[in-house]
Coordinates of C-alpha atoms in Angstrom, one line a residue:
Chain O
X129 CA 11.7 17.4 -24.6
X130 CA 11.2 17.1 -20.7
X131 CA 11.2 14.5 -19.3
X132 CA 10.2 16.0 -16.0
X133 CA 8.2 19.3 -15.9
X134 CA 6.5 20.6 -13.0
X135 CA 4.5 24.4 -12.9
X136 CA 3.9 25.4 -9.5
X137 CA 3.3 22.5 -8.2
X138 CA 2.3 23.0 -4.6
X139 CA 0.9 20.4 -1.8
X140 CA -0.7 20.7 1.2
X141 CA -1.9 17.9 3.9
X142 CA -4.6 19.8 5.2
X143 CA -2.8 23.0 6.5
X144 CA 0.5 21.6 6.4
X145 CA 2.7 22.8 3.9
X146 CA 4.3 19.5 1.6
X147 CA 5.6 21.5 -1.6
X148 CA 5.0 25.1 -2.4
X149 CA 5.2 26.7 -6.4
X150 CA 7.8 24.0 -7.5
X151 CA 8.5 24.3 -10.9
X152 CA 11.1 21.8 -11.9
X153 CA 11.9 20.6 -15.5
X154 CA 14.8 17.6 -16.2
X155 CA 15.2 17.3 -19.8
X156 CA 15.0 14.0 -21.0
X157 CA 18.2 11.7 -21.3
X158 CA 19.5 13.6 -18.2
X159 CA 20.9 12.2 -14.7
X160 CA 19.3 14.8 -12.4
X161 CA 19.7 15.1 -8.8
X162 CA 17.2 16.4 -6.3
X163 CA 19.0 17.0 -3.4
X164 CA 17.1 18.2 0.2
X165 CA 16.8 16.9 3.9
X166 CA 14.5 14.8 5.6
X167 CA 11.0 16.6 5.4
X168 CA 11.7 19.1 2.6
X169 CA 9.6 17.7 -0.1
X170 CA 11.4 15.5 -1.4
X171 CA 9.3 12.9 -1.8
X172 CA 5.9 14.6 -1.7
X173 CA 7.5 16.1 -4.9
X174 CA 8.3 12.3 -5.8
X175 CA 4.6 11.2 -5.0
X176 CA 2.9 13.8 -7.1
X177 CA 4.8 12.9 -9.7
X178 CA 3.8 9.1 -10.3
X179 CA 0.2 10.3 -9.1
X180 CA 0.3 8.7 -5.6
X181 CA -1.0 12.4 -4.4
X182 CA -3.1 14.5 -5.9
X183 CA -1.3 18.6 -6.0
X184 CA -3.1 21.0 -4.4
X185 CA -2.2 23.2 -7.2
X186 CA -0.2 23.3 -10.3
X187 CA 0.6 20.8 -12.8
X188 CA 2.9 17.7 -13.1
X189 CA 4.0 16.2 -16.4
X190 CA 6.2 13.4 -17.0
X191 CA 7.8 12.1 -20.4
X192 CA 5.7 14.9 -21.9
X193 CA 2.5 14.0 -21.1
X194 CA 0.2 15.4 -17.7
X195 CA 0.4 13.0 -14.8
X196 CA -3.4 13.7 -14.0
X197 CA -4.6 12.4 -16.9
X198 CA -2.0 9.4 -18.4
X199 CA -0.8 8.2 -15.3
X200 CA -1.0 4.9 -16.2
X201 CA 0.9 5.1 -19.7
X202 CA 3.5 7.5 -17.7
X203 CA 3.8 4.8 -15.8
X204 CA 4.6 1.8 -18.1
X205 CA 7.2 3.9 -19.2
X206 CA 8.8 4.5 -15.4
X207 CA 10.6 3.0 -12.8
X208 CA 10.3 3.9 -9.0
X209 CA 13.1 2.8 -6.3
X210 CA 11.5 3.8 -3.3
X211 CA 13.1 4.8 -0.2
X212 CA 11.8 2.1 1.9
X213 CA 10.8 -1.1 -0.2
X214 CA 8.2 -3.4 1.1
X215 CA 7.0 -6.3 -0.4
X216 CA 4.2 -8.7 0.1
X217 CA 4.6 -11.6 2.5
X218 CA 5.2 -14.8 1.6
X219 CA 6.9 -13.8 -1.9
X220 CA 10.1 -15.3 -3.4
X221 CA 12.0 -12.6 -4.8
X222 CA 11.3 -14.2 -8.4
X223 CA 7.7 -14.1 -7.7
X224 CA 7.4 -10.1 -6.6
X225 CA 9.6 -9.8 -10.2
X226 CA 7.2 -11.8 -12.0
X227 CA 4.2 -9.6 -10.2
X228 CA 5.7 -6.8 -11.3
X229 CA 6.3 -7.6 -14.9
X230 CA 3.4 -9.4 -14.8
X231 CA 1.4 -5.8 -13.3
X232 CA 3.2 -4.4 -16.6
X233 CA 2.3 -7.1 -19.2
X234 CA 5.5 -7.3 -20.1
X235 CA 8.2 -10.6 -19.8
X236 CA 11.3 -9.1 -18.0
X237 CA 12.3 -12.7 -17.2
X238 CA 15.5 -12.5 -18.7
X239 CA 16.7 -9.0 -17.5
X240 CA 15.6 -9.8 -14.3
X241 CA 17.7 -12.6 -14.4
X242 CA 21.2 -10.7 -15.4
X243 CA 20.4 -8.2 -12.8
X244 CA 19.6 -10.5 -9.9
X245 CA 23.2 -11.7 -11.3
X246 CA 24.7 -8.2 -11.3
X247 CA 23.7 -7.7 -8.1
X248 CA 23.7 -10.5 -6.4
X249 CA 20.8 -11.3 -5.6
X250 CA 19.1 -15.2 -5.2
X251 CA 15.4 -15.0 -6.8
X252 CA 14.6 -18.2 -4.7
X253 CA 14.8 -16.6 -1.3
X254 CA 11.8 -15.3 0.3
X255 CA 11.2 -11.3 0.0
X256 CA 10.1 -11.1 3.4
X257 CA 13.4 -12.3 5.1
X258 CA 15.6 -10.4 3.1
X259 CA 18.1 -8.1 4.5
X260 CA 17.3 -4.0 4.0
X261 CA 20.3 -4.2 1.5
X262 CA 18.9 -7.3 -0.4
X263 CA 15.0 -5.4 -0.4
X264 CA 16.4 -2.5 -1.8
X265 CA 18.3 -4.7 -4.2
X266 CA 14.8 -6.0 -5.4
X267 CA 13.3 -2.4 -5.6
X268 CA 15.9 -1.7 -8.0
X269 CA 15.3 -5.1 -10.0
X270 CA 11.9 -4.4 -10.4
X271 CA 12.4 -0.2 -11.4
X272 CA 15.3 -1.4 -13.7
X273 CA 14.1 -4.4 -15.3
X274 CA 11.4 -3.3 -17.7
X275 CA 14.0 -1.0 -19.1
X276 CA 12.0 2.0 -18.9
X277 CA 12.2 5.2 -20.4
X278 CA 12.2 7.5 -16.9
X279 CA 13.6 6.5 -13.8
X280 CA 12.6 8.1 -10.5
X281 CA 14.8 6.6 -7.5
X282 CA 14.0 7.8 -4.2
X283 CA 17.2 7.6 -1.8
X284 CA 18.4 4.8 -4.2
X285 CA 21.7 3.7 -1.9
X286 CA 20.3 3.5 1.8
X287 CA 21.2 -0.1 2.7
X288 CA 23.7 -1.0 -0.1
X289 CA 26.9 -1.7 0.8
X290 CA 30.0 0.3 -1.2
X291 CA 30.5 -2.5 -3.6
X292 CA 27.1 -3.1 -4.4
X293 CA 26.3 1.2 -4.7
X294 CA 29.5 1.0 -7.3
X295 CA 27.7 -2.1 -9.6
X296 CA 24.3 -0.3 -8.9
X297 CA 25.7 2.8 -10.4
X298 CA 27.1 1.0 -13.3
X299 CA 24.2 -0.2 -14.4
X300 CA 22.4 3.7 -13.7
X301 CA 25.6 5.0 -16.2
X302 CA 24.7 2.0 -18.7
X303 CA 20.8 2.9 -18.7
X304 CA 21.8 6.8 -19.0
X305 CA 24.1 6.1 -22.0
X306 CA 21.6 4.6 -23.6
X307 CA 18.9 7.3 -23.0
X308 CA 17.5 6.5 -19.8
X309 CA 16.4 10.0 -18.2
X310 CA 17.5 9.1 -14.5
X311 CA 16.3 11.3 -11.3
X312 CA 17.1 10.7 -8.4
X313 CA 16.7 12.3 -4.4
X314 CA 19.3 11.7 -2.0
X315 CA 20.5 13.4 1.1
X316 CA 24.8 12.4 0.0
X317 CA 25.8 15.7 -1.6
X318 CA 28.8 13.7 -2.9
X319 CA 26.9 11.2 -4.1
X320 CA 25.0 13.7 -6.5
X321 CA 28.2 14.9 -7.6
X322 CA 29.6 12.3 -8.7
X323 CA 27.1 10.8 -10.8
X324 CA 24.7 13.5 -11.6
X325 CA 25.0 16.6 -14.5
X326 CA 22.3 18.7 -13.4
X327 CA 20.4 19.0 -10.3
X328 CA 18.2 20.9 -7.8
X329 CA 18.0 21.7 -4.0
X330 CA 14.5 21.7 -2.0
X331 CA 14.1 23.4 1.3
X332 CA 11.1 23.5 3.3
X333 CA 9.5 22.6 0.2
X334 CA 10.6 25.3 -2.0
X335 CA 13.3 24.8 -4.7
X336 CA 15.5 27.2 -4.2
X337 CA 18.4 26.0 -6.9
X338 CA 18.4 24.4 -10.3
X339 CA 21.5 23.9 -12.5
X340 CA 24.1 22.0 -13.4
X341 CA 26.2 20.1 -10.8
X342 CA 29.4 22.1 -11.4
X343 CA 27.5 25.6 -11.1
X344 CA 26.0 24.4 -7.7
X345 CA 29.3 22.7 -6.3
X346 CA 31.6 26.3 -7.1
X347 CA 28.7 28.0 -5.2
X348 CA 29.3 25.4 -2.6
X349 CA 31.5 26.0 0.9
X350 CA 33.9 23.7 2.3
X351 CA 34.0 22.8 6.0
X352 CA 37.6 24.1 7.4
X353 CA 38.5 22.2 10.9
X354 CA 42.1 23.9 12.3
X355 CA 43.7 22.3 15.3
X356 CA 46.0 25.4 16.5
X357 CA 46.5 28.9 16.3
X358 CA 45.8 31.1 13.0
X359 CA 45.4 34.5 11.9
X360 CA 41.9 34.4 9.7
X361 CA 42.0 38.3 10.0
X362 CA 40.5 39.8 7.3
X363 CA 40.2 36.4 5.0
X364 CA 37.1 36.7 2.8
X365 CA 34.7 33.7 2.0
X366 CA 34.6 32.8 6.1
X367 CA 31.0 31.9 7.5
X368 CA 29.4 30.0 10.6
X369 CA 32.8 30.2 12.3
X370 CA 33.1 28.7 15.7
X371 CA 35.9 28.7 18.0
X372 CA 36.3 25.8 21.3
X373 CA 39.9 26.2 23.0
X374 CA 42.4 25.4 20.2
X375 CA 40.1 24.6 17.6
X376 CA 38.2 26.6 15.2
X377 CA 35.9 25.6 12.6
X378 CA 34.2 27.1 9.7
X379 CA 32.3 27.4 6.2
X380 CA 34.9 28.7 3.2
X381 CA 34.1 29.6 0.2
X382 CA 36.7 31.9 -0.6
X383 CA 40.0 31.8 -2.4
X384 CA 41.5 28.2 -1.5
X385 CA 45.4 29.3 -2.1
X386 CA 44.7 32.6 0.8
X387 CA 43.6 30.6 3.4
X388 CA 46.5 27.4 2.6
X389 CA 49.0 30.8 2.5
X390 CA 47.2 32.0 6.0
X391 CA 47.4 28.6 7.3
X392 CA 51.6 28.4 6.4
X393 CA 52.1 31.1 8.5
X394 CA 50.0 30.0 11.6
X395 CA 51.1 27.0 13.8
X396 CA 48.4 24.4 13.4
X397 CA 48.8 20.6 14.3
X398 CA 46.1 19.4 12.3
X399 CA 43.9 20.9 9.7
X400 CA 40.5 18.9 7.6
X401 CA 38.9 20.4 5.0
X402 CA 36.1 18.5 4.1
X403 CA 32.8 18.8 1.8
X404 CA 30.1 20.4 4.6
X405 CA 26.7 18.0 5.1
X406 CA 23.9 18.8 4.1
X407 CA 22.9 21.6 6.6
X408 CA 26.1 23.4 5.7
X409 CA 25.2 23.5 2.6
X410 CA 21.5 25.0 2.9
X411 CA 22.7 27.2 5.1
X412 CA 25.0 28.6 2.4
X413 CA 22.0 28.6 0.4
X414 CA 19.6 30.5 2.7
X415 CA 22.8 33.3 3.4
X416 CA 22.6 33.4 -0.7
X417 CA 19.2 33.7 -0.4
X418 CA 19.6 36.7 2.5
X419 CA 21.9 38.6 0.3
X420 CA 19.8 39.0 -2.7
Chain C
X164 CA -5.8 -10.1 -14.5
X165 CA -2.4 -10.3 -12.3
X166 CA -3.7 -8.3 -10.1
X167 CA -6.8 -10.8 -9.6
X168 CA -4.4 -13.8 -9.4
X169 CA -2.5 -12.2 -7.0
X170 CA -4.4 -11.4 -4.7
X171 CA -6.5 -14.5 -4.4
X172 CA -3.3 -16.4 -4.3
X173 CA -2.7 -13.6 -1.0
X174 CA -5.4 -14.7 0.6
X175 CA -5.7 -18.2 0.0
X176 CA -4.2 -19.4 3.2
X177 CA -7.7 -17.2 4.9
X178 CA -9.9 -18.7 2.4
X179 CA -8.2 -22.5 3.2
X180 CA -9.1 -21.6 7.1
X181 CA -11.8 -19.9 7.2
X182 CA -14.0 -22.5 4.6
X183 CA -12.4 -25.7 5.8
X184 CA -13.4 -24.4 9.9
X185 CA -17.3 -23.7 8.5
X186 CA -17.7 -26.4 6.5
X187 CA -16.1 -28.5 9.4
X188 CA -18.7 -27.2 11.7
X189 CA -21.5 -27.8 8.9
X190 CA -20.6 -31.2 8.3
X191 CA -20.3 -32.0 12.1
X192 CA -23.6 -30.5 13.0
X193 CA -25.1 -32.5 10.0
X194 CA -23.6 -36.0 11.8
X195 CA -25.1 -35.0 14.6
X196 CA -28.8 -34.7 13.6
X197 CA -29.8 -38.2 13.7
X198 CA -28.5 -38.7 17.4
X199 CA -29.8 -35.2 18.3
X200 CA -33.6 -36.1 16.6
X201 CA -33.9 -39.1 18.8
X202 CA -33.5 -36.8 22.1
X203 CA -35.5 -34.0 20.3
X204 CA -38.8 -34.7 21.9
X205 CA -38.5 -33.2 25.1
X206 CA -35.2 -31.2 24.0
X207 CA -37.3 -29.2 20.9
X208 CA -40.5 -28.4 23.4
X209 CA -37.7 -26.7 25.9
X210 CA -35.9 -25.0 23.1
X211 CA -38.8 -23.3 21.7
X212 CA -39.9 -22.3 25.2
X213 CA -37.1 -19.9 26.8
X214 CA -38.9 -17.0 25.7
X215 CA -37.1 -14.0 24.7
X216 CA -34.1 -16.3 23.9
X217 CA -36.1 -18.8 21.8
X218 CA -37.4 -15.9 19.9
X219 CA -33.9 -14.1 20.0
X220 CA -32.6 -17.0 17.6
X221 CA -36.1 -18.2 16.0
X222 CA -36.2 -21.8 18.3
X223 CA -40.0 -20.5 18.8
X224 CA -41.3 -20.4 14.9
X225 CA -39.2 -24.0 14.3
X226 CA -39.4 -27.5 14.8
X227 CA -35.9 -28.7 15.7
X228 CA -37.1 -32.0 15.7
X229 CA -37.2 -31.7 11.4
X230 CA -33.9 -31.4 9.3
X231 CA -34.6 -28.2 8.2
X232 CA -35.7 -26.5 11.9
X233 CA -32.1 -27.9 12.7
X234 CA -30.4 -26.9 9.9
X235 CA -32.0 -23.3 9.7
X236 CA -30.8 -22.8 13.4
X237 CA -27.6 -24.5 14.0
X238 CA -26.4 -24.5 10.7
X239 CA -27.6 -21.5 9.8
X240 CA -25.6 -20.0 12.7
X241 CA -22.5 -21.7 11.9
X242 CA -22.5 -20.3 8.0
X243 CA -24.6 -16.8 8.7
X244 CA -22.2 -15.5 11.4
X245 CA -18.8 -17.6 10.1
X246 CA -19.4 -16.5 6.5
X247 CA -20.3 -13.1 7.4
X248 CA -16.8 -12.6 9.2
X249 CA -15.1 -13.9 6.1
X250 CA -16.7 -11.6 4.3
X251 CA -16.0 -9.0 6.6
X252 CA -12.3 -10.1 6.8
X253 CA -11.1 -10.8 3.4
X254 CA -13.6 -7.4 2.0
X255 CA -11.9 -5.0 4.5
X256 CA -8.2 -5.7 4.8
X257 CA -8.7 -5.4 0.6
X258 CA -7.9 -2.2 0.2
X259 CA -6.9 -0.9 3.4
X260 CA -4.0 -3.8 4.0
X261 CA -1.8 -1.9 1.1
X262 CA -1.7 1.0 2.8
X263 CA -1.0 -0.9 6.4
X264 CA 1.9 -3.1 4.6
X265 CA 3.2 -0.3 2.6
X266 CA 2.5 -2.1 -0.6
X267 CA 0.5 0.1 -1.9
X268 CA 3.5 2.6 -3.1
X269 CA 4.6 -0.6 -5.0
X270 CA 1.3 -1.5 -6.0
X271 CA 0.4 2.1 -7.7
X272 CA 3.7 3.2 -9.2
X273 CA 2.7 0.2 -11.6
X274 CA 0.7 1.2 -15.0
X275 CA -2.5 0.0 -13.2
X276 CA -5.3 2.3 -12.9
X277 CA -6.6 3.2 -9.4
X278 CA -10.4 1.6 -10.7
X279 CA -8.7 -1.5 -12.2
X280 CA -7.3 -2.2 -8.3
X281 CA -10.6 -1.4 -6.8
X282 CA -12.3 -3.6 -9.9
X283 CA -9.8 -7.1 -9.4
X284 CA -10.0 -6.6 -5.6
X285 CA -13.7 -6.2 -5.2
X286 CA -13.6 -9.5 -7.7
X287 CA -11.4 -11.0 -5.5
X288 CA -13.3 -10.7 -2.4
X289 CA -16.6 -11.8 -4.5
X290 CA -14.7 -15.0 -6.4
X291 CA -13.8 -15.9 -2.7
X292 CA -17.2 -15.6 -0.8
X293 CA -18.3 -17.4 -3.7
X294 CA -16.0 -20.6 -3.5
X295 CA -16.5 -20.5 0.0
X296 CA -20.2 -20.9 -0.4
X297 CA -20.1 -23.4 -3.2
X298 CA -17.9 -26.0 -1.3
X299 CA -20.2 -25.2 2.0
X300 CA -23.7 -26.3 0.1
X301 CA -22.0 -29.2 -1.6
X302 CA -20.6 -30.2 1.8
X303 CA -24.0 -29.8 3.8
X304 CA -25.6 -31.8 0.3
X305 CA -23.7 -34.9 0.7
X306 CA -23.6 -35.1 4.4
X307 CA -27.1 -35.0 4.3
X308 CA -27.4 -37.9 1.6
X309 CA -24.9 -39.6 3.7
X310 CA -26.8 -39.6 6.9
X311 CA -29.9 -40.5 4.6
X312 CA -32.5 -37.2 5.3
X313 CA -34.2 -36.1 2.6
X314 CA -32.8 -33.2 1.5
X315 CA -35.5 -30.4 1.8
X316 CA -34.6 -28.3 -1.9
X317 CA -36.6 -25.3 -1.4
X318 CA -36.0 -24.8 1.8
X319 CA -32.0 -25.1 1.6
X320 CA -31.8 -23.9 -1.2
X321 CA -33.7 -20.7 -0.3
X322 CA -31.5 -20.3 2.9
X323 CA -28.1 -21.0 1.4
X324 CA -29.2 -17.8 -1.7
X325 CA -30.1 -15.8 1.4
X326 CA -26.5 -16.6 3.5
X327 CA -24.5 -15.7 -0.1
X328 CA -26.3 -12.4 -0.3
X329 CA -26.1 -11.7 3.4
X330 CA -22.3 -12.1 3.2
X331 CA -21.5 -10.3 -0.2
X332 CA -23.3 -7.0 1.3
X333 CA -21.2 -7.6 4.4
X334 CA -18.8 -8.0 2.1
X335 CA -19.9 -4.6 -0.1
X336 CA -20.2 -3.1 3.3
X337 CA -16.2 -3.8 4.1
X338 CA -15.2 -3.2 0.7
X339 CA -16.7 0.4 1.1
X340 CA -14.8 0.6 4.3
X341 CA -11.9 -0.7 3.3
X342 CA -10.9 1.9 0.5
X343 CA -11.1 5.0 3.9
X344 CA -9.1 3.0 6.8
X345 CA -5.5 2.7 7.1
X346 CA -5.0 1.2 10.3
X347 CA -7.3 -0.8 12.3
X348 CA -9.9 -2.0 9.6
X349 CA -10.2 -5.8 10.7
X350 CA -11.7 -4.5 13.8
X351 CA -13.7 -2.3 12.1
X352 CA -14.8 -5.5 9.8
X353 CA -15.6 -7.4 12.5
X354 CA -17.0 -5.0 14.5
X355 CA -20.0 -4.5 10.9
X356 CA -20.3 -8.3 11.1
X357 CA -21.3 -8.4 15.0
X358 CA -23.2 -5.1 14.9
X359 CA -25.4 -6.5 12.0
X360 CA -25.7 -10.4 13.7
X361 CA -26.7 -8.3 16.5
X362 CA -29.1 -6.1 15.3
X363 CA -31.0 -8.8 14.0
X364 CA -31.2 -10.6 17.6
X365 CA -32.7 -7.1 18.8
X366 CA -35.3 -7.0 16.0
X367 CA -36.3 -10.5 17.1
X368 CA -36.9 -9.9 20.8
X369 CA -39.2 -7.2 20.7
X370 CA -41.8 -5.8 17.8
X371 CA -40.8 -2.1 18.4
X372 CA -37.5 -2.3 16.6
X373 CA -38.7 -4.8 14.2
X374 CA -37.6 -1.9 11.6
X375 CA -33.7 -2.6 12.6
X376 CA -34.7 -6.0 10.1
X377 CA -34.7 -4.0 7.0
X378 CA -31.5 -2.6 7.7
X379 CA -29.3 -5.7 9.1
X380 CA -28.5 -8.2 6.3
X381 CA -29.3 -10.8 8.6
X382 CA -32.6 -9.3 8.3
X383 CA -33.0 -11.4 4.9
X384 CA -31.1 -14.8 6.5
X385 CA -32.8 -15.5 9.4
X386 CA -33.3 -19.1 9.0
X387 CA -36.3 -19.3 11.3
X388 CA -38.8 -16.8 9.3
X389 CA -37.1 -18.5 5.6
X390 CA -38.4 -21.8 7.1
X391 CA -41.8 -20.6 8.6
X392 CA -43.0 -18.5 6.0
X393 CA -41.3 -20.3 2.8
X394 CA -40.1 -17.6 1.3
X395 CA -37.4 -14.8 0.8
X396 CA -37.1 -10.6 1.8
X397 CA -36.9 -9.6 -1.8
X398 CA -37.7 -5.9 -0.2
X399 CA -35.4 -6.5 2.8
X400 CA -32.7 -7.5 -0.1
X401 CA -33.3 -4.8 -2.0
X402 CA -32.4 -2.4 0.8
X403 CA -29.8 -3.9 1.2
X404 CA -28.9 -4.1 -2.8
X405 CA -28.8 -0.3 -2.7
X406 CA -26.4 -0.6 0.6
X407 CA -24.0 -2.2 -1.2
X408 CA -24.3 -0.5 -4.1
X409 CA -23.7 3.1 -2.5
X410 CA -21.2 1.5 -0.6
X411 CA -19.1 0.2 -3.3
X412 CA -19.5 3.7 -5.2
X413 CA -18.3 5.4 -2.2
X414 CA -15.0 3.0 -2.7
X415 CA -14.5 3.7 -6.0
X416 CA -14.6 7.4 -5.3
X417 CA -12.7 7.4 -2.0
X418 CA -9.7 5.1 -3.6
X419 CA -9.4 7.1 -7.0
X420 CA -8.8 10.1 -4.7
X421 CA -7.2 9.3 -2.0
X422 CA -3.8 9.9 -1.3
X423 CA -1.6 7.4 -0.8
X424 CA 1.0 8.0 2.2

């Protein structure tokens, strides 16, 4: 079963193009990854699904069931971290946990208690003078703490410090083990990596990969920074190279023992290979795209 | 229910405010009748002679010498034009403050249907008009007792129904309002309130737009014709009945299709 399914599903805001013919489908129990820049759909995508926007086209269903018509049993069944969590003023954080559980008749009481725990986080202080960190903290309290079925976490880690992304990620790993279907949008490539088995790039609002993580990281180049002089001649796998005095930087996705054996024999002072951002990474999609 | 609770305990700070400064202004106007009726000789003849603004706020067609000619103009003012920005207030920042504060992506990711939010909210705003105008009339009730004027029943009575239907269809008005504006709707709110206490000021200076009556709430309120004539609008009501009714449809259809940004 999925436990995300989209068909086509395409959005416009009056001529301006949101999502176009996205057809997405996370099976459930997965820890998906929806990976894209600011403004590529992302969280249009994320909007039609929990029915905050109505598609233009096409068809949405979540935990098997159509979005247009059970929204509100999808739902009680779903947790949304958003991006940017606001709150209403002059709440204690206890008091937007109770709303919430209270908004799902349900008494999360005591897992909202362990979390606040795990993550630090007082329940007596007001919602409205909490840090960015500490609000997003509270978004994830309220997704997490009715224990639902589907979570959908938009940008989960913006604000969270290292040590609180490690203990949030726990708890993701915890929910997934125990059959939590987890999706989530971020912009950290790495990030996706590292906790996520399948997942699926969005450009200008068009999906233009789905797969598992390991089949989209091997398709994925490496940003190559070399300090000195060397003979790239006839290496295969080079892209976007750019050359400033010295220096010379490019996209490889070639064979990683030619280019160390290339760079052996040139004088360098100092090399970086490094995973490319985001861009990089499209644009090794879009040449992908090109060559078909 | 939460969603009820929650939002009058949201706006009980308003509600605090806003009924404690009317009913204030009720009960002071009250304790000032009996000092006022002893200068009212002279004072009521030059009140209900300043022409067009006599007849602008009814001082022609009442005796402001009585409780009730008092109470339908000063009073009257005080809970006609203060309850009717309440209304105004509390109806249009109902809807439209979750998209202003962002709440609403918090709100509506919840298994609460878009109808049951409209539904609590548009109770809200009723339960809190309501209070508001139960504490007023008990207020102005025992002040009268206390300054010992017979309290005219009908009379009060008739113009207090007439304020709490004025305000709810300011009130519907906003509502209806509220579920299209993002940004800006407590000027819009108060901007229906003044438009409407306006519009009734018009209709009373001149019989050529004595029409604008039927379609201004405060058509129905006007303390000065309640008192004269002794009775209600039930057709003036009615229009406005069927204001409020298309204009809390046009909420319920707006907000269950709106998209939420």
């Amino acid at each position: 079963m999925y436990a995300i399914q989209t068909e086509n599903l395409t959005k416009y805001y009056s001529k301006t193009r949101g999502i176009l013919n996205l057809s997405l489908a996370v099976e459930a129990g997965d820890f998906f990854g929806f990976i894209g820049p600011n403004g590529a759909g992302k969280s249009t995508t994320i909007r039609s699904l929990l029915g905050l926007i109505t598609p233009s086209s096409g068809k949405a269903m979540l935990l098997g069931k159509d979005v247009a018509r059970n929204r509100e049993e999808i739902l009680q069944n779903t947790g949304y971290l958003p991006s940017e969590a606001l709150f209403y003023p002059g709440m204690r954080v206890k008091e937007v946990l109770k709303l919430s559980a209270d908004l799902r008749k349900m008494d999360c009481s005591r897992e909202a208690a362990l979390l606040c725990e795990r993550l630090e986080l007082d329940p007596s202080r007001k919602a409205e003078e909490l840090s960015f960190g500490n609000r997003k903290k509270l978004a994830i309290i309220c997704a997490l703490q009715s224990k639902p079925e589907l979570l959908i976490l938009d940008e989960p880690t913006g604000g969270l410090d290292p040590l609180m992304q490690h203990a949030f990620f726990e708890i993701l790993k915890e929910r997934n083990e125990e059959g939590t279907t987890i999706f989530m949008s971020s912009h950290i490539l790495s990030e996706i990596e590292r906790h996520c088995r399948r997942a699926a790039v969005i450009r200008e609002g068009e999906l233009i990969a789905q797969g598992s993580v390991e089949e989209l990281a091997k398709t994925s180049a490496k940003r190559v920074v070399i300090q000195g002089d060397v003979d790239l001649e006839g290496l295969e796998g080079i892209r976007d190279l750019r050359t400033m005095d010295r220096s010379v930087s490019f996209l490889f996705n070639g064979e990683i023992g030619r280019l160390l054996d290339r760079l052996a024999r040139g004088q360098i002072q100092d090399v970086s290979i490094s995973e490319p951002d985001l861009e990089e990474i499209f644009l090794h999609y879009y040449r992908k795209e090109e060559e078909a | 229910m939460s969603l009820l609770k929650h939002e009058l305990r949201q706006g009980r700070t308003a509600f605090l405010i806003w009924t404690g400064a009317i009913a204030l202004l009720l009960v002071l106007c009250i304790f000032l009748f009996p000092e006022m009726k002893e200068e009212m000789g002279e004072i009521g003849q030059m009140f209900s002679n300043m022409g067009a603004f006599s007849a602008a706020f009814g001082m022609d067609r009442l005796n402001f010498g009585t409780f009730i000619g008092y109470y339908a103009i000063e009073c009257g003012n005080v809970l006609g034009l203060g309850g009717a920005f309440f209304a105004a207030l509390c109806a249009v920042e109902s809807l439209s403050k979750e998209e202003r504060m962002g709440t609403a992506e918090f709100l509506l990711t919840h298994p609460v249907s878009r109808r049951q939010v409209v539904r609590e909210k548009l109770l809200s705003v009723l339960l809190r008009i309501t209070a508001l105008n139960l504490i007023c009339y008990a207020l102005v009730l025992i002040s009268a007792l206390l300054i010992k004027e017979t309290i005219p029943w009908k009379e009060i009575n008739m113009l207090h129904l007439a304020y709490f239907i004025m305000q709810l269809e300011i009130g519907a008005i906003c509502f209806g309002l509220s579920a299209f504006l993002r940004k800006g709707a407590i000027g819009a709110g108060l901007g229906v309130a003044v438009l409407a206490y306006m519009l009734n000021i018009i209709a009373n200076l001149t019989k050529s737009v004595e029409f604008l009556k039927n379609l201004t709430p405060f058509g129905y309120c006007d303390g000065a014709e309640i008192v004269s004539q002794g009775r209600l609008f039930p057709g003036r009501m009615g229009i406005g009945l069927l204001i409020s009714f298309l204009c809390l449809a046009a909420a319920y259809w707006q907000y269950g299709r709106k998209d939420i940004r």
